[in-house]
XYZ file of C-alpha atoms in Angstrom:
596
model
C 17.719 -38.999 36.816
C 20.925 -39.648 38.837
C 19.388 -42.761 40.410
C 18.788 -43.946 37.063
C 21.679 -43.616 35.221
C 23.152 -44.848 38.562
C 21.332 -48.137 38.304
C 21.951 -48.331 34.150
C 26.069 -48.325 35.123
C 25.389 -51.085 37.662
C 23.704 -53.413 35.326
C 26.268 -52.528 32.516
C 23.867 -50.907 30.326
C 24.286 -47.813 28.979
C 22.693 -44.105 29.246
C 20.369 -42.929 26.704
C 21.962 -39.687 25.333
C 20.000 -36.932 26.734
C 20.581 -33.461 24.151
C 20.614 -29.920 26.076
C 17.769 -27.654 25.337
C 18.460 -25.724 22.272
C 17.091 -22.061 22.937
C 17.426 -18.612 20.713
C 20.647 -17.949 21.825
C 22.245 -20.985 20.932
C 20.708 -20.920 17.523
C 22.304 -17.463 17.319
C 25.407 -18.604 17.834
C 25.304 -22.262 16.404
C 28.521 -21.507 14.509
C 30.642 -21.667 17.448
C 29.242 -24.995 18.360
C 32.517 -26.677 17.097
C 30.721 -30.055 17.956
C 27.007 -29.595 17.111
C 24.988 -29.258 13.873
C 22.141 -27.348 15.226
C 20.156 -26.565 12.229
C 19.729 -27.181 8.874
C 22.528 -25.166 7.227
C 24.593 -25.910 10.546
C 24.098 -21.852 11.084
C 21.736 -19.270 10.472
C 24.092 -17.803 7.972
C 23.653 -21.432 5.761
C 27.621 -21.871 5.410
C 27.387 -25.822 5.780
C 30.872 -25.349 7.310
C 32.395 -27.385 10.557
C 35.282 -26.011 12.517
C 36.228 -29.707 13.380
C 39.329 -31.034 12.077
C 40.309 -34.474 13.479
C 39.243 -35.525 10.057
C 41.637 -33.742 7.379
C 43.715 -33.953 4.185
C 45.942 -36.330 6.469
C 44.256 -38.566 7.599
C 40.875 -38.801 5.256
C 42.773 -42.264 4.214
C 41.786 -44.120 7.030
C 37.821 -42.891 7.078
C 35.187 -46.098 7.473
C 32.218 -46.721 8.110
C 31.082 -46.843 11.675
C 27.604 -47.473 12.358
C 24.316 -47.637 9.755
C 21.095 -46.793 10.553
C 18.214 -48.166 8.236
C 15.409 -46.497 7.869
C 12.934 -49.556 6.707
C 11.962 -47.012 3.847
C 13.357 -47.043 0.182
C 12.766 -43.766 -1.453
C 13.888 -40.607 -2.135
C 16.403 -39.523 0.756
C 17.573 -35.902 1.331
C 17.760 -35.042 4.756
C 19.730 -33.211 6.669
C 20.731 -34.894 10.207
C 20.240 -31.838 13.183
C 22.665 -33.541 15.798
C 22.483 -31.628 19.625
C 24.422 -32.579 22.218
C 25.047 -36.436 21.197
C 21.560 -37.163 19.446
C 20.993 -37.097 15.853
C 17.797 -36.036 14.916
C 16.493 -37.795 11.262
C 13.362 -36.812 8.891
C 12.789 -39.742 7.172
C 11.230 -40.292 3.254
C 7.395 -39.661 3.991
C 7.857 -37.462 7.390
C 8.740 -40.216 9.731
C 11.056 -39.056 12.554
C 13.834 -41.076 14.819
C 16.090 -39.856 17.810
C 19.312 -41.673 17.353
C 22.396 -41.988 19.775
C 24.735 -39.924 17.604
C 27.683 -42.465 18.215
C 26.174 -45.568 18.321
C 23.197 -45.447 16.221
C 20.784 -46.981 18.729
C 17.340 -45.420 18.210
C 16.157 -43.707 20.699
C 12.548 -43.095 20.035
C 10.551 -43.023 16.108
C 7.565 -41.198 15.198
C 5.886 -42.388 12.069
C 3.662 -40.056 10.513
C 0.319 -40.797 9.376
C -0.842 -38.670 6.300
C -3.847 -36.945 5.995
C -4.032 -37.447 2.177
C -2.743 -40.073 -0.062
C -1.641 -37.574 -2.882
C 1.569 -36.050 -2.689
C 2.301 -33.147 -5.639
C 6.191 -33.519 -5.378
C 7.376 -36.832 -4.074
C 8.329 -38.122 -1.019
C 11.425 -36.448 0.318
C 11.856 -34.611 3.339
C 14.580 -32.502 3.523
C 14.993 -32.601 7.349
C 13.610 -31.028 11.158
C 14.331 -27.994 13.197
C 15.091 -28.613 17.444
C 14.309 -25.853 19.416
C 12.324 -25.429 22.792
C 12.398 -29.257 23.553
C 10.272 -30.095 20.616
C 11.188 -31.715 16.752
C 9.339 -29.755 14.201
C 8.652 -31.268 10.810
C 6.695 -30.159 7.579
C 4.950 -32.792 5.822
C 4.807 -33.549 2.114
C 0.727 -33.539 3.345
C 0.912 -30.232 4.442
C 1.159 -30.040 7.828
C 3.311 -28.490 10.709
C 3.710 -30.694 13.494
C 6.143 -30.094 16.933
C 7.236 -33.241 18.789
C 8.615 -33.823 22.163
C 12.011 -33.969 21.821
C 12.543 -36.423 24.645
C 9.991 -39.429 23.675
C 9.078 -38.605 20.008
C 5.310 -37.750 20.926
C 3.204 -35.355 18.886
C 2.799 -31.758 20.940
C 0.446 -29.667 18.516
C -0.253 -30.305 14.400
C -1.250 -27.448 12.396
C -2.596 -27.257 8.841
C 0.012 -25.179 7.114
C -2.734 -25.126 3.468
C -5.822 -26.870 3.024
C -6.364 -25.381 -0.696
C -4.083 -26.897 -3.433
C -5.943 -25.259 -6.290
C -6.963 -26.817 -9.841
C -4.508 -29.643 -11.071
C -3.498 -30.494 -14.371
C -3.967 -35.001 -15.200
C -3.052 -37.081 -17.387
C -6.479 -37.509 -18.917
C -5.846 -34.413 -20.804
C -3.407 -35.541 -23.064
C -4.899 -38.844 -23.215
C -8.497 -36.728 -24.663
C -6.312 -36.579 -27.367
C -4.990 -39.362 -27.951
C -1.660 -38.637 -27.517
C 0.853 -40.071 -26.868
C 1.812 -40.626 -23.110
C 3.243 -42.421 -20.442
C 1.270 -44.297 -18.226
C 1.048 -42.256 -15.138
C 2.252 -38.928 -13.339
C 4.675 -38.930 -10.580
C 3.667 -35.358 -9.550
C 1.430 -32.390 -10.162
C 0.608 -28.779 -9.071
C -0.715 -29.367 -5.445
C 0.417 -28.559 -1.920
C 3.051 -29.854 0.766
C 5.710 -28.665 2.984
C 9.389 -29.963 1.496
C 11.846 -27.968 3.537
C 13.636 -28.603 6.569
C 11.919 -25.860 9.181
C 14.188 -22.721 10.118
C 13.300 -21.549 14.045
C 13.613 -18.074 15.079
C 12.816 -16.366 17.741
C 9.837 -18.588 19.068
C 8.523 -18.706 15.270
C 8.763 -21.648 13.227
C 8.891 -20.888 9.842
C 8.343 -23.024 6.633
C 6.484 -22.624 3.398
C 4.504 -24.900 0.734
C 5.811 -26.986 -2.269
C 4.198 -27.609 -5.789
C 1.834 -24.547 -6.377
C 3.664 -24.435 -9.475
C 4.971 -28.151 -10.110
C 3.605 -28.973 -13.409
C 2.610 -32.460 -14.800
C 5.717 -35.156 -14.593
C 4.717 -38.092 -16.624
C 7.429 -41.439 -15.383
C 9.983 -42.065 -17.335
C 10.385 -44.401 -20.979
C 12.698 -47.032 -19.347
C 12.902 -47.755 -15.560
C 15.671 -45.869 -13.717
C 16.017 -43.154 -16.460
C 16.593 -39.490 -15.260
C 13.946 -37.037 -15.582
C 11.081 -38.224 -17.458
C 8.873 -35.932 -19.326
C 7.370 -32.768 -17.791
C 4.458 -31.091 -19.426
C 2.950 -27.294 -18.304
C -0.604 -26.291 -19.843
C -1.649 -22.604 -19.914
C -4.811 -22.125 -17.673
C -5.857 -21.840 -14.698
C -3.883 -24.382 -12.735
C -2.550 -24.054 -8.969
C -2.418 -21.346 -6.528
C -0.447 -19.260 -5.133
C 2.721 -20.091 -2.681
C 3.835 -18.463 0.871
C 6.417 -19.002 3.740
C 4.617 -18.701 6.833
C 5.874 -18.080 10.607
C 3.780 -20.513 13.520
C 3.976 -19.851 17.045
C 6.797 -22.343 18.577
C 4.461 -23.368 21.407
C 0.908 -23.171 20.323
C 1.185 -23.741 16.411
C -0.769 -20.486 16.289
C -0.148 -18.754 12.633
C 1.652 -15.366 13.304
C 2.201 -13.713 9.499
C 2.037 -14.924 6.217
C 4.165 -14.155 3.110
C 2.459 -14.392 -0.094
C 4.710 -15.282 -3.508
C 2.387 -13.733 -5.709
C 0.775 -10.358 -4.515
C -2.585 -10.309 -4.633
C -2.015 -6.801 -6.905
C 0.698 -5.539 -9.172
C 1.995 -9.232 -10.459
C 2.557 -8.126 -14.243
C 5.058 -5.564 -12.813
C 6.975 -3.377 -15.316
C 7.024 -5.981 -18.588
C 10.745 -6.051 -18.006
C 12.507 -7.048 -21.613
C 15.671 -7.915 -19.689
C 16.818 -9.629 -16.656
C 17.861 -7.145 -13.828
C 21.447 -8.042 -14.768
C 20.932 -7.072 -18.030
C 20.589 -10.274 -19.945
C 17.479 -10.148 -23.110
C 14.341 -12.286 -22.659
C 12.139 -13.495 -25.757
C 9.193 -11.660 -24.569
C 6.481 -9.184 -26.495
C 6.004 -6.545 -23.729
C 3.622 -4.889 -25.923
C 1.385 -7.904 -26.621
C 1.207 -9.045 -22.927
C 0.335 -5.472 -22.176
C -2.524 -5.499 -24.555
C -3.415 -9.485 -23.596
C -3.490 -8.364 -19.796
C -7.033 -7.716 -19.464
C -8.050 -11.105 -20.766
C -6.510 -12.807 -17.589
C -7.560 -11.062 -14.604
C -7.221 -13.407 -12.186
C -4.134 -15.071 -13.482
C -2.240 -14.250 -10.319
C -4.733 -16.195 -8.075
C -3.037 -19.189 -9.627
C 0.395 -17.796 -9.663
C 2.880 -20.121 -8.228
C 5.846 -19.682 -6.712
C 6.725 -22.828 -4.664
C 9.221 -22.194 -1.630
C 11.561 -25.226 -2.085
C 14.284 -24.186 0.707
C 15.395 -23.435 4.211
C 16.009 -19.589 4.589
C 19.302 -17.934 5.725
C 18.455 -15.359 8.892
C 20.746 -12.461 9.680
C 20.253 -11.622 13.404
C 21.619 -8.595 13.071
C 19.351 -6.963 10.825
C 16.080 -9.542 11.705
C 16.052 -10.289 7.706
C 14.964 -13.261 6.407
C 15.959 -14.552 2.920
C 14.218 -16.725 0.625
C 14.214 -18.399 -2.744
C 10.691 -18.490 -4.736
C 10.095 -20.700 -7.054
C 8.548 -21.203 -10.859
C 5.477 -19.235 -11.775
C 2.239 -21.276 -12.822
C 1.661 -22.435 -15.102
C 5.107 -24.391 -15.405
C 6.646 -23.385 -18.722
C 4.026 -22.214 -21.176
C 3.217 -18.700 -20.342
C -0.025 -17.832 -22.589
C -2.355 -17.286 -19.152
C -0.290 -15.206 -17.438
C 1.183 -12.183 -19.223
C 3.468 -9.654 -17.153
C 6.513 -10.331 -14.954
C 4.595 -12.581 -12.604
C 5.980 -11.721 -9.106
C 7.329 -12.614 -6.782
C 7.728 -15.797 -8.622
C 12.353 -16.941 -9.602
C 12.895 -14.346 -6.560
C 15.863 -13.874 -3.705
C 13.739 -11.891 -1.511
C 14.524 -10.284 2.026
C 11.434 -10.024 4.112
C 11.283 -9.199 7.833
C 11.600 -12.069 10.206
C 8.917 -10.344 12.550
C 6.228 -9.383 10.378
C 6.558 -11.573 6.994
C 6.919 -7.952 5.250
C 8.818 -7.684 2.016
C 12.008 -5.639 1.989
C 13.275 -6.280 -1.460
C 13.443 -8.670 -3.908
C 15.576 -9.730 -6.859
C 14.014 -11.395 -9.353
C 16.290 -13.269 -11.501
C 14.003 -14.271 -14.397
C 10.890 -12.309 -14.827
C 7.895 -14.268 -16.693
C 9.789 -17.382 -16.447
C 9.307 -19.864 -18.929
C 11.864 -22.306 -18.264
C 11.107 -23.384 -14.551
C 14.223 -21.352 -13.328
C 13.388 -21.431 -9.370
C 15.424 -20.031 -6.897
C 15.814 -23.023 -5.357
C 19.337 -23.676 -3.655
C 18.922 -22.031 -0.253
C 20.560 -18.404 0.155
C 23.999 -17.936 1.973
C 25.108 -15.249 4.409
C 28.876 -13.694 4.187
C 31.480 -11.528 4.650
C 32.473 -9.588 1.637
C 35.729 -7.719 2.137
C 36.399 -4.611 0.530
C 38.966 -1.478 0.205
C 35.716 0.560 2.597
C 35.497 -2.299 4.789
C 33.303 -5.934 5.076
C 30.095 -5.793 3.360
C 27.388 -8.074 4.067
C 26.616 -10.068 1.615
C 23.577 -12.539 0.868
C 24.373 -15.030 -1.928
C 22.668 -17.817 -4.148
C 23.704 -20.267 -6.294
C 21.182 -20.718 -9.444
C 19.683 -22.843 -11.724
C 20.970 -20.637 -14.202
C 24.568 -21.733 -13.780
C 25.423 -18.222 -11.928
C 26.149 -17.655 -8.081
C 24.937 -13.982 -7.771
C 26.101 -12.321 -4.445
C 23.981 -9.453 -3.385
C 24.203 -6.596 -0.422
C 21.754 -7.705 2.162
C 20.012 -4.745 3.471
C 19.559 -3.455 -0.159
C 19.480 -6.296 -2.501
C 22.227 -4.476 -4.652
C 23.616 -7.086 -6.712
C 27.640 -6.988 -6.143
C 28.477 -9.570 -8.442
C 28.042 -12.400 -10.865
C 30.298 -15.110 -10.730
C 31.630 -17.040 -13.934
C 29.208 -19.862 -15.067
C 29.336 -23.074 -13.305
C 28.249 -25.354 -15.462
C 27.595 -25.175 -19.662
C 24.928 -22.320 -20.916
C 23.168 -22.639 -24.272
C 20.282 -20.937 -25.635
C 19.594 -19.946 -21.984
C 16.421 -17.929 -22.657
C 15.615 -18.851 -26.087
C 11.435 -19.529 -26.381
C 10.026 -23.225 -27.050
C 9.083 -24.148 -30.392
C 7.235 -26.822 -32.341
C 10.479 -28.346 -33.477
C 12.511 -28.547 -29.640
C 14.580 -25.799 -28.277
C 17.653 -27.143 -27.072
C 18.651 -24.950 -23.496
C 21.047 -25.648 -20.922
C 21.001 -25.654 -18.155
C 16.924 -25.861 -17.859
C 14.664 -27.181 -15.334
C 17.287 -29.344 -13.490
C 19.746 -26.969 -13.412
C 22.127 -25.580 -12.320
C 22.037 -25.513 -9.064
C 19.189 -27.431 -8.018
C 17.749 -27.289 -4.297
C 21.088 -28.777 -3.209
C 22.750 -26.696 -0.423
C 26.084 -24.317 -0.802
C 28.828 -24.803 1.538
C 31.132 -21.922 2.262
C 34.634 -21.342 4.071
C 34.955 -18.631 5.854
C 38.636 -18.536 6.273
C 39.035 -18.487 2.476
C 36.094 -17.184 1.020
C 35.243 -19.957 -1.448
C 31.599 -21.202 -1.717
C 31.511 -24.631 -2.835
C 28.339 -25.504 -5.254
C 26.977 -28.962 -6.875
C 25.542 -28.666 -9.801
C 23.973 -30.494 -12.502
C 24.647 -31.136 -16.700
C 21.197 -32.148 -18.245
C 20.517 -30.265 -21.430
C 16.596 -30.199 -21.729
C 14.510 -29.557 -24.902
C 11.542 -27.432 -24.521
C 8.890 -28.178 -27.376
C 5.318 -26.811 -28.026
C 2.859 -29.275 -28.567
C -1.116 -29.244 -29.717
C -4.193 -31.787 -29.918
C -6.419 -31.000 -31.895
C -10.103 -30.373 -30.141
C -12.665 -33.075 -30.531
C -16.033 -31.820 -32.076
C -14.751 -28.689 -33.350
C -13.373 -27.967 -29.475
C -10.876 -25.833 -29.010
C -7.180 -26.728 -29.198
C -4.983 -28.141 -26.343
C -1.748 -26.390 -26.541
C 1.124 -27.294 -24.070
C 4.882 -26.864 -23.417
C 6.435 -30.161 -23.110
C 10.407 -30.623 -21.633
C 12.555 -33.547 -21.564
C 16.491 -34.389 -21.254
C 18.277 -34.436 -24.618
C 19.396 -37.919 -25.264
C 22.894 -38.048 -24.430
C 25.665 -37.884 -21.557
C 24.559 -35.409 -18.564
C 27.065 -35.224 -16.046
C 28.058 -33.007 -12.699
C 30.028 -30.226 -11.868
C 31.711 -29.111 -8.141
C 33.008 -25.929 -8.426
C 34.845 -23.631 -5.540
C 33.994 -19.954 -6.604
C 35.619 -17.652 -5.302
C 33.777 -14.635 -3.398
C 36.674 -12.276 -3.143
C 37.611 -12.228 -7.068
C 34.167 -11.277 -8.192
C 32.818 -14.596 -8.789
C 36.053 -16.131 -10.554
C 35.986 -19.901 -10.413
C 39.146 -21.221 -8.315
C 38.445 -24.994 -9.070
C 36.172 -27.176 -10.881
C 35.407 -31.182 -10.989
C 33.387 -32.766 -13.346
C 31.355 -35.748 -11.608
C 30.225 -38.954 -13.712
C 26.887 -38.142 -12.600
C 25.073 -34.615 -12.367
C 25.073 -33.745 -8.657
C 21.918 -33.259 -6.248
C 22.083 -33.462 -2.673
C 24.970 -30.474 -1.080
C 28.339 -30.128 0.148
C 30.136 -29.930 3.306
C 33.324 -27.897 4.112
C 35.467 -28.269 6.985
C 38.410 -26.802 8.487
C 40.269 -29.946 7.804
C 40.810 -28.779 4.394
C 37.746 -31.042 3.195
C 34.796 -30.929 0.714
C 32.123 -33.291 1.344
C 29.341 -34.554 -1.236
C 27.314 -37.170 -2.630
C 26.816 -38.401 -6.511
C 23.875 -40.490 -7.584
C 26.185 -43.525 -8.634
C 25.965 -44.152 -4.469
C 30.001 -42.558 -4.221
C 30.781 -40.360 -0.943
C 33.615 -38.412 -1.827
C 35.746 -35.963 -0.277
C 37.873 -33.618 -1.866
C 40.982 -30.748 -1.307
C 38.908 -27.743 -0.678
C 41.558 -26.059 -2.413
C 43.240 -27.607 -5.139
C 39.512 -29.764 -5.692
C 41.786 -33.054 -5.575
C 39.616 -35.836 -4.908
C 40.795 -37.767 -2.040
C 38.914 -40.451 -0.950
C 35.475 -41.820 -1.451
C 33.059 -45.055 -0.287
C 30.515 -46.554 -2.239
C 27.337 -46.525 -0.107
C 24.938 -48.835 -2.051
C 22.472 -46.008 -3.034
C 22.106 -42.945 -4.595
C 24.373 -40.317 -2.172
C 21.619 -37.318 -2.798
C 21.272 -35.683 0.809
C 23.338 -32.890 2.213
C 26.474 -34.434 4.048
C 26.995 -33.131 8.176
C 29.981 -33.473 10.639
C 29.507 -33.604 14.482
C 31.661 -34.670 17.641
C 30.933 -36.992 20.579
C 32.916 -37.159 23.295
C 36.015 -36.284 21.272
C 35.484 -38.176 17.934
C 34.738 -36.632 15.014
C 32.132 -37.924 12.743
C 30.596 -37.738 8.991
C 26.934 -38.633 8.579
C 24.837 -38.620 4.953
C 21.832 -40.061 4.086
C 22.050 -42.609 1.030
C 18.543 -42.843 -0.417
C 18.593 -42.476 -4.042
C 16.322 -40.335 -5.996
C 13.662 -41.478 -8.008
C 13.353 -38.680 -10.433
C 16.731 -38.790 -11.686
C 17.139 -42.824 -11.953
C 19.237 -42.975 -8.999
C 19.604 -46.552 -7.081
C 16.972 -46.321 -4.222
C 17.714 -47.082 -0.381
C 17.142 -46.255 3.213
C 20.014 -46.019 4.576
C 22.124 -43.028 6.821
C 25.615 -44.352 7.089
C 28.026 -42.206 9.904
C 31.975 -42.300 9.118
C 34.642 -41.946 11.717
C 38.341 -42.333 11.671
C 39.613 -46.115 11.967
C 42.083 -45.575 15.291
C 45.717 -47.237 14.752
C-alpha cells in the first residue's frame, strides 16, 4: 500500500481515502468521534448532535456550497450519509450504494442494486446503511439484507429478511363499485426493509415496512401533498418484526414479532396509558372477539425506524407502527398489540421488556415512527435515564428506560383537534392525523442544554366512512377513507425542553410542513430541511433563523456534519418527496466554510 500511494504522489494523483475499520467499540463510543458520523443517529443514543464547531452562530454567514454529488436518480431522497474516517457512505433512492471521498466528492466505488420484485408497498426511499466489520449493510425496499465490502462495493452475503407480504388491498375494489377513484395506487400493504440498519454487537438489526400501509391512491393534481389513503376491514397484511442477522454469515439470530401470536386484544383499554379517552365500545369488541380469530395473523405493525441501543443495559428501543387494517377497525377488535408501541426489548435475545403503547386499537394511523432518543434526565435523586420519542400525536413523551415509566409529556408541538374523535359518513376533521406530528423524521438533542429539537408537520386530515353498495345482492364494501383538508398546512421546529417537563423553549413555523430531521451542533446550530428545497440553520437557542441555501429540490433527508483533515463540513441529501408534492432530485450537496 505504501508503494502505491508512493507512486500516486509521484504522478500527482491523489490517494483514494481509505476509512479505518469500524468495530463494537467504536460504535460504543461514536459520540466522542468529534469528526465522524458513524451511524445513523451519529450515536447509539440517536442525539443527531456534533461536537464540531468551526461552523457556528459566527460564522454560518459565509457557509457555501462545496462539492455535489448526483446520484443519476430522481426520487424520493432521505438518507442519512455514515461518513468514517474521510469516506461518506450514501444509500441511494431504490438501494443503490456509493463510497464517496468525503471532501472531494469523487466516487469511490457504486453498487447498484438489482431488485428481486418490481412491487414496492411504500416507495422508494432508503433511509441510509450501517459500516461495521469492513462491510456496508443495506435493507432493501425488496426485502432483503445485503453486507458489502466496504473497500470495492462488492456484495459479501444477501439474505431474505420476508418472503410473505400477506393479502393486499387494489384498486379494483373500489372500482367493483364504481366509485369514484384515482387512477392508480402509489403503495399498499406489502413488505420491504425502509430503515437505515443499526449494528450491535456482531448483529445487524433491521425490520420490515408496509404490513400495515393501507391503499394510497395518487393525488387529484400533480405535485399535490398526500393524496387519498383508503383502509378496508378484512383480512389484509401480516404481521411486522425487527430481526437481528449474524454480521458475517447473514445467519438469522432472533426475531421480534409486532403482533404476538396470543393475547393481541389485551385489556380493551378505554383510555390511553396517559389517561387521554378513546371512542371505543369495550363491551362490543369483547362480545365481537370471537368472530375474528385470526385477526392478529394480519396485524400490522410496520417498523419504520432505526432503534436507539443503551450499552449499558443491552436494551434496544423501537417504534411500531399502525395496526392492520389501516384506519377502519371492524376486523380487529381489542387493543391490537404491539402495534403504536415504544418498546424495550433485549438486544441479545429479541425478548420484550416493556412496552408503551401510545394509542391502543388505533384508528388513525398514529405510528411510532420518529426513532427513539437516549438521555440524561437530571433530577433532585440524581440523573435518570431516560428514553424519549417524539409522536405523531404532537407530544414528545420521555420515559425511564429500564421500566418504561412515563416521566413526562411535553406541551404539544404542533395544533391538536378532535385528536381521537371516530370517522364518520360526513368527514371527521383531526389534527394532527396520519402525517403527523412527528413523522419518521429524526430528533436531534443537545446534551449540554437539554433541548431536543423536533420537525414536525401541519396537515389537518379528514377521516370519512365510505360504502358501495354490493352487486347482486353482495354484501357491502365499507371503508375508511383519509385525505388533507383543503387549505394551508405548514411546519413547525420546536426546541422542547427536557429539564422543564416538556415545556416548549422555542418554536418556528416553516412555510412548508417539515419531513426529513434536524441536526444540532455545538456551534450553537440547528440544522434542517423544508420541502420548498431551503437548507436552513437556526440559533439553537433563541430558534433565530440564520442562514439558509436553496438546493433545487425538496430538502427531506436528515442533515450530518463531519471533519476532514481539519475542515468542517455539512452534508444533506436534496431529493424531494413524492408523497407530499415536493420538487424531485438526486442530488447530496456538502457545505463548508468559504476561507477569507
Amino acid at each position: 500500500m505504501h508503494r502505491i500511494l508512493v507512486l500516486l504522489s509521484a504522478f500527482g494523483l491523489a490517494a483514494p481515502a481509505l476509512a479505518g475499520a469500524v468495530d463494537d467499540a467504536r460504535l460504543r463510543d461514536a459520540a466522542q468521534e468529534s469528526g465522524n458520523w458513524l451511524s445513523y443517529g451519529r450515536d447509539y443514543g440517536q442525539q443527531r448532535f456534533s461536537p464540531l464547531k468551526q461552523i457556528n452562530r459566527e460564522t454560518i454567514g459565509r457557509l457555501v456550497p462545496k462539492w455535489i454529488y448526483q446520484t443519476g436518480t430522481t426520487a424520493s431522497f432521505q438518507a442519512t450519509p455514515i461518513v468514517v474516517d474521510g469516506v461518506l457512505y450514501l444509500s441511494m433512492p431504490f438501494d443503490h450504494v456509493a463510497a464517496i471521498d468525503a471532501a472531494s466528492g469523487r466516487e469511490l466505488w457504486r453498487y447498484e442494486h438489482q431488485r428481486r420484485t418490481p412491487k414496492m408497498c411504500c416507495g422508494p426511499a432508503s433511509r441510509g446503511v450501517a459500516v461495521a466489520y469492513g462491510k456496508v449493510f443495506i435493507g432493501t425496499v425488496d426485502a432483503r439484507l445485503i453486507a458489502l465490502d466496504a473497500a470495492s462495493g462488492k456484495p459479501v452475503w444477501d439474505v431474505a429478511v420476508a418472503t410473505d407480504e400477506g393479502p393486499t388491498e387494489s384498486v379494483g375494489q373500489l372500482d367493483a363499485g364504481k366509485a369514484a377513484t384515482r387512477p392508480s395506487a402509489t403503495g399498499s400493504t406489502g413488505i420491504g426493509v425502509n430503515m437505515a440498519p443499526l449494528v450491535v454487537d456482531g448483529k445487524v438489526i433491521v425490520g420490515i415496512t408496509g404490513v400495515g400501509y393501507g391503499l394510497h391512491l395518487e393525488a387529484e393534481t400533480p405535485n399535490a401533498p398526500v393524496g387519498t389513503v383508503v383502509g378496508f376491514a378484512g383480512r389484509y397484511g401480516r404481521p411486522g418484526f425487527y430481526a437481528a442477522f449474524d454480521a458475517q454469515t447473514g445467519r438469522r439470530v432472533w426475531q421480534f414479532d409486532t403482533v404476538p401470536a396470543s393475547g393481541w386484544e389485551g385489556s380493551f383499554r378505554s383510555t390511553t396509558p396517559d389517561g387521554v379517552a378513546l371512542p371505543r365500545d369495550p363491551a362490543r369488541e369483547q362480545a365481537e372477539l370471537g368472530k375474528y380469530p385470526d385477526a392478529a395473523r394480519y396485524g400490522g405493525g410496520s417498523a419504520w425506524t432505526t432503534p436507539a441501543y443503551d450499552a449499558v443495559s443491552g436494551l434496544l428501543y423501537v417504534g411500531i407502527g399502525n395496526p392492520s387494517p389501516q384506519m377502519d377497525d371492524r376486523s380487529r377488535p381489542g387493543d391490537n398489540l404491539y402495534t403504536v408501541s415504544l418498546a424495550a426489548l433485549d438486544a441479545g435475545t429479541g425478548t420484550l421488556k416493556w412496552h408503551f403503547q401510545q394509542v391502543p386499537h388505533d384508528l388513525w394511523g398514529y405510528d411510532v415512527a420518529s426513532p427513539p432518543l437516549l438521555f440524561e434526565l437530571p433530577t433532585d435523586k440524581g440523573p435518570v435515564a431516560a428514553v424519549g420519542q417524539a409522536s405523531k400525536l404532537g407530544w414528545f413523551y420521555a420515559h425511564e428506560r429500564r421500566s418504561g415509566a412515563l416521566l413526562f409529556k411535553s406541551e404539544a408541538f404542533v395544533p391538536q383537534e378532535n385528536l381521537f374523535a371516530a370517522p364518520t359518513a360526513e368527514g371527521t376533521r383531526i389534527a394532527p392525523g396520519a402525517v403527523g406530528g412527528a413523522s419518521w423524521s429524526p430528533v436531534a438533542f443537545d446534551p449540554a442544554s437539554g433541548l431536543a429539537y423536533v420537525a414536525a408537520a401541519h396537515i389537518p386530515i379528514r377521516y370519512t366512512l365510505r360504502e358501495i353498495a354490493g352487486t347482486k345482492g353482495g354484501e357491502a364494501l365499507r371503508y375508511t377513507e383519509l385525505k388533507p383538508v383543503d387549505e394551508p398546512n405548514w411546519g413547525t421546529l420546536t426546541a422542547i425542553a427536557t429539564r422543564e417537563g416538556g415545556r416548549i423553549r422555542w418554536q418556528q413555523r416553516t412555510d412548508k410542513p417539515l419531513i426529513g430531521g434536524v441536526l444540532a451542533t455545538a456551534g450553537g446550530l440547528v440544522f434542517t430541511g423544508e420541502g420548498d428545497g431551503f437548507f436552513d440553520a437556526f440559533d439553537a437557542a433563541t430558534g433565530e433563523r440564520l442562514w439558509r441555501f436553496q438546493c433545487g429540490a425538496g430538502v427531506n433527508a436528515p442533515p450530518v456534519t463531519y471533519e476532514v483533515d481539519g475542515v468542517q463540513y455539512v452534508a444533506v441529501a436534496a431529493g424531494g418527496n413524492s408523497l407530499f408534492g415536493y420538487k424531485s432530485g438526486g442530488a447530496l450537496i456538502v457545505f463548508a466554510l468559504q476561507r477569507d
